Coordinates of N, CA, C and O in Angstrom, one line a residue:
M622 N 0.9 -1.2 -0.1 CA -0.1 0.1 0.0 C 1.0 1.5 0.0 O 0.5 2.3 -0.4
R623 N 2.0 1.0 0.5 CA 3.1 2.5 0.9 C 3.4 2.7 -0.6 O 3.5 3.9 -1.1
Q624 N 3.5 1.9 -1.7 CA 3.8 2.1 -3.0 C 2.8 3.3 -3.6 O 3.1 3.4 -4.6
K625 N 1.5 2.9 -3.3 CA 0.4 3.7 -3.8 C 0.3 5.0 -3.4 O -0.5 5.7 -3.9
L626 N 1.0 5.4 -2.2 CA 0.5 7.1 -1.6 C 0.9 7.6 -2.5 O 0.1 9.0 -2.6
D627 N 1.9 8.1 -3.3 CA 2.1 9.3 -4.2 C 0.7 9.2 -5.3 O 0.6 10.3 -5.9
Y628 N 0.4 8.1 -5.8 CA -0.6 8.2 -6.3 C -1.7 9.0 -5.9 O -2.5 9.5 -6.7
L629 N -2.2 8.2 -4.5 CA -3.3 8.7 -3.9 C -3.1 10.2 -4.2 O -4.0 11.1 -4.0
C630 N -1.8 10.8 -3.4 CA -1.6 12.3 -3.6 C -2.0 12.9 -4.6 O -2.7 14.1 -4.8
D631 N -1.5 12.6 -5.9 CA -1.7 13.1 -7.3 C -3.2 13.1 -7.5 O -3.8 13.9 -8.4
L632 N -4.4 12.1 -6.8 CA -5.3 12.1 -7.0 C -6.2 13.1 -6.1 O -7.4 13.4 -6.3
G633 N -5.5 13.6 -5.0 CA -6.1 14.5 -4.2 C -6.4 14.1 -2.9 O -7.4 14.6 -2.3
I634 N -6.3 12.6 -2.6 CA -6.8 12.1 -1.6 C -6.3 12.6 -0.3 O -5.0 12.7 -0.5
N635 N -6.7 12.9 0.8 CA -6.4 13.3 1.9 C -6.5 12.5 2.9 O -6.5 13.3 4.2
A636 N -7.3 11.7 3.0 CA -7.6 10.7 4.0 C -7.9 9.5 3.7 O -8.5 9.2 2.4
I637 N -7.6 8.3 4.2 CA -7.7 7.0 3.8 C -8.5 6.2 5.4 O -8.1 6.6 6.4
E638 N -9.4 5.1 5.0 CA -9.9 4.7 6.4 C -9.5 3.3 6.1 O -9.6 2.5 5.3
L639 N -9.1 2.6 7.1 CA -8.7 1.0 7.2 C -9.8 0.5 8.1 O -10.3 1.0 9.0
M640 N -10.3 -0.4 7.6 CA -11.2 -1.7 8.3 C -10.3 -2.0 9.5 O -9.0 -2.0 9.2
P641 N -11.0 -2.7 10.5 CA -10.3 -3.3 11.7 C -9.1 -3.9 11.1 O -9.2 -4.7 10.5
V642 N -7.8 -3.6 11.4 CA -6.6 -4.3 11.6 C -6.4 -5.2 12.6 O -5.1 -5.7 12.6
N643 N -7.2 -5.5 13.6 CA -6.9 -6.3 14.7 C -6.6 -7.6 14.3 O -7.5 -8.2 13.4
E644 N -5.7 -8.3 15.2 CA -5.6 -10.0 14.9 C -6.9 -10.3 15.2 O -7.9 -10.2 16.2
Y645 N -7.4 -11.6 14.2 CA -8.7 -12.5 14.1 C -8.3 -13.6 13.8 O -7.5 -14.2 13.1
P646 N -9.2 -14.6 14.4 CA -9.2 -16.0 14.1 C -9.3 -16.1 12.7 O -10.3 -15.8 12.1
G647 N -8.6 -17.3 12.2 CA -8.8 -18.0 10.8 C -8.1 -17.2 9.8 O -7.3 -16.3 10.1
D648 N -8.4 -17.6 8.5 CA -7.9 -16.9 7.3 C -8.5 -15.9 6.6 O -8.3 -15.2 5.8
Y649 N -9.8 -15.6 7.0 CA -10.7 -14.6 6.3 C -11.5 -14.0 7.4 O -12.4 -14.4 8.3
S650 N -11.7 -12.7 7.2 CA -12.4 -11.9 8.0 C -12.5 -10.3 7.6 O -11.7 -10.1 7.1
W651 N -13.9 -9.8 8.0 CA -13.6 -8.3 7.7 C -13.0 -7.7 8.9 O -13.1 -6.3 8.7
G652 N -12.6 -8.0 9.9 CA -11.9 -7.8 11.0 C -12.8 -7.5 12.1 O -12.2 -7.1 12.7
Y653 N -13.8 -8.0 12.1 CA -15.0 -7.5 13.3 C -15.0 -8.8 14.4 O -15.9 -8.8 15.0
K654 N -14.2 -10.0 14.1 CA -14.1 -10.9 14.7 C -12.9 -11.0 15.5 O -11.8 -11.6 15.1
V655 N -12.6 -9.9 16.4 CA -11.1 -9.9 17.0 C -10.8 -10.8 17.9 O -11.7 -11.4 18.8
R656 N -9.6 -11.3 17.6 CA -9.0 -12.0 18.8 C -8.0 -11.2 19.7 O -8.0 -11.7 20.8
D657 N -7.4 -10.1 19.1 CA -6.6 -9.3 20.0 C -6.6 -7.9 19.9 O -6.3 -7.7 18.7
F658 N -7.3 -7.1 20.5 CA -7.4 -5.6 20.2 C -6.2 -4.8 20.1 O -6.1 -4.1 19.6
F659 N -5.1 -5.6 20.7 CA -3.6 -4.8 20.5 C -2.6 -5.2 19.7 O -1.4 -5.0 19.5
A660 N -3.1 -6.2 18.9 CA -2.2 -6.7 17.7 C -2.9 -6.6 16.4 O -4.0 -6.5 16.2
V661 N -2.1 -6.0 15.6 CA -2.3 -6.2 14.0 C -2.3 -7.7 13.6 O -1.2 -8.1 13.8
E662 N -3.1 -7.7 12.7 CA -3.5 -9.3 12.2 C -2.0 -9.5 11.4 O -1.4 -8.7 10.5
S663 N -1.5 -10.3 11.7 CA 0.0 -11.0 11.2 C -0.2 -11.0 9.8 O 0.9 -10.9 9.1
S664 N -1.1 -11.5 8.9 CA -1.1 -11.5 7.6 C -0.8 -10.3 6.9 O -0.7 -9.9 5.6
Y665 N -1.1 -9.2 7.6 CA -1.0 -7.5 7.3 C 0.5 -7.0 7.4 O 0.7 -6.0 7.0
G666 N 1.3 -7.9 8.2 CA 2.8 -7.4 8.9 C 2.5 -7.2 10.2 O 1.6 -7.3 11.1
A667 N 3.7 -6.3 10.4 CA 4.0 -6.2 11.9 C 3.4 -4.7 12.1 O 3.0 -4.1 11.6
T668 N 3.4 -4.6 13.7 CA 2.9 -3.3 14.2 C 3.8 -2.3 13.6 O 3.1 -1.1 13.1
A669 N 4.9 -2.5 13.5 CA 5.9 -1.5 13.0 C 5.9 -1.2 11.5 O 5.8 0.1 11.1
D670 N 5.0 -1.9 10.6 CA 4.6 -1.9 9.3 C 3.8 -0.9 9.2 O 3.6 0.2 8.6
L671 N 2.6 -1.1 10.1 CA 1.4 -0.3 10.2 C 1.7 1.1 10.8 O 1.3 2.2 9.9
K672 N 2.7 1.3 11.5 CA 3.3 2.7 12.1 C 3.9 3.4 11.1 O 3.6 4.4 10.5
Q673 N 4.8 2.8 10.0 CA 5.2 3.2 8.9 C 4.2 3.7 7.9 O 4.5 4.6 7.8
L674 N 3.4 3.1 7.6 CA 2.4 3.4 6.8 C 1.7 4.7 7.2 O 1.8 5.3 6.3
I675 N 1.4 4.7 8.4 CA 0.8 5.9 9.0 C 1.7 7.3 9.1 O 1.1 8.1 8.6
D676 N 3.0 6.8 9.4 CA 3.8 8.0 9.4 C 4.0 8.5 8.0 O 4.5 9.9 7.7
E677 N 4.1 7.7 6.9 CA 4.6 8.0 5.6 C 3.1 8.8 5.3 O 3.1 9.8 4.2
C678 N 1.8 8.2 5.5 CA 0.7 9.2 5.2 C 0.8 10.4 5.7 O 0.4 11.5 4.9
H679 N 1.0 10.4 7.1 CA 0.7 11.8 7.7 C 2.1 12.8 6.9 O 1.7 13.8 6.8
G680 N 3.3 12.1 6.5 CA 4.1 13.2 5.9 C 3.9 13.5 4.2 O 4.3 14.4 4.0
R681 N 2.6 12.9 3.6 CA 2.2 13.4 2.5 C 0.8 14.1 2.7 O 0.1 14.3 1.7
G682 N 0.5 14.3 4.0 CA -0.8 14.9 4.4 C -2.0 14.2 4.1 O -3.1 14.8 4.1
I683 N -1.8 12.9 4.5 CA -3.0 11.9 4.2 C -3.4 11.8 5.7 O -2.4 11.2 6.5
R684 N -4.8 12.1 6.0 CA -4.9 11.3 7.4 C -5.4 9.9 7.2 O -5.8 9.5 6.3
V685 N -5.1 9.3 8.6 CA -5.6 7.9 8.5 C -6.7 7.4 9.7 O -6.4 8.1 10.8
I686 N -7.7 7.2 9.1 CA -8.6 6.6 9.9 C -8.8 5.2 10.2 O -8.9 4.4 9.4
L687 N -8.9 4.5 11.3 CA -9.0 3.2 11.7 C -10.1 3.2 12.3 O -10.6 3.3 13.3
D688 N -10.6 2.1 11.4 CA -12.1 1.7 12.1 C -12.0 0.8 13.2 O -11.2 0.2 13.2
G689 N -12.8 0.8 14.0 CA -12.6 0.2 15.5 C -14.0 -0.5 16.0 O -14.9 -0.4 15.1
I690 N -13.7 -1.4 16.6 CA -14.8 -2.3 17.1 C -15.5 -1.9 18.5 O -14.9 -1.3 19.3

């Protein structure tokens, strides 16, 4: 997703919303069946990856909205 941030900026996007990124049981979920509220879903990457994405968005003036449960 980080590779597409410049493209989003070119389109004039100034905010993105992520569906719940919390760890969930199983291989498929919309994110609303939470296993751990404080862990990022392992198939999405590490917590540090999410932090880097958010930092890069903020550096481009893109707000990040995290859907919560």
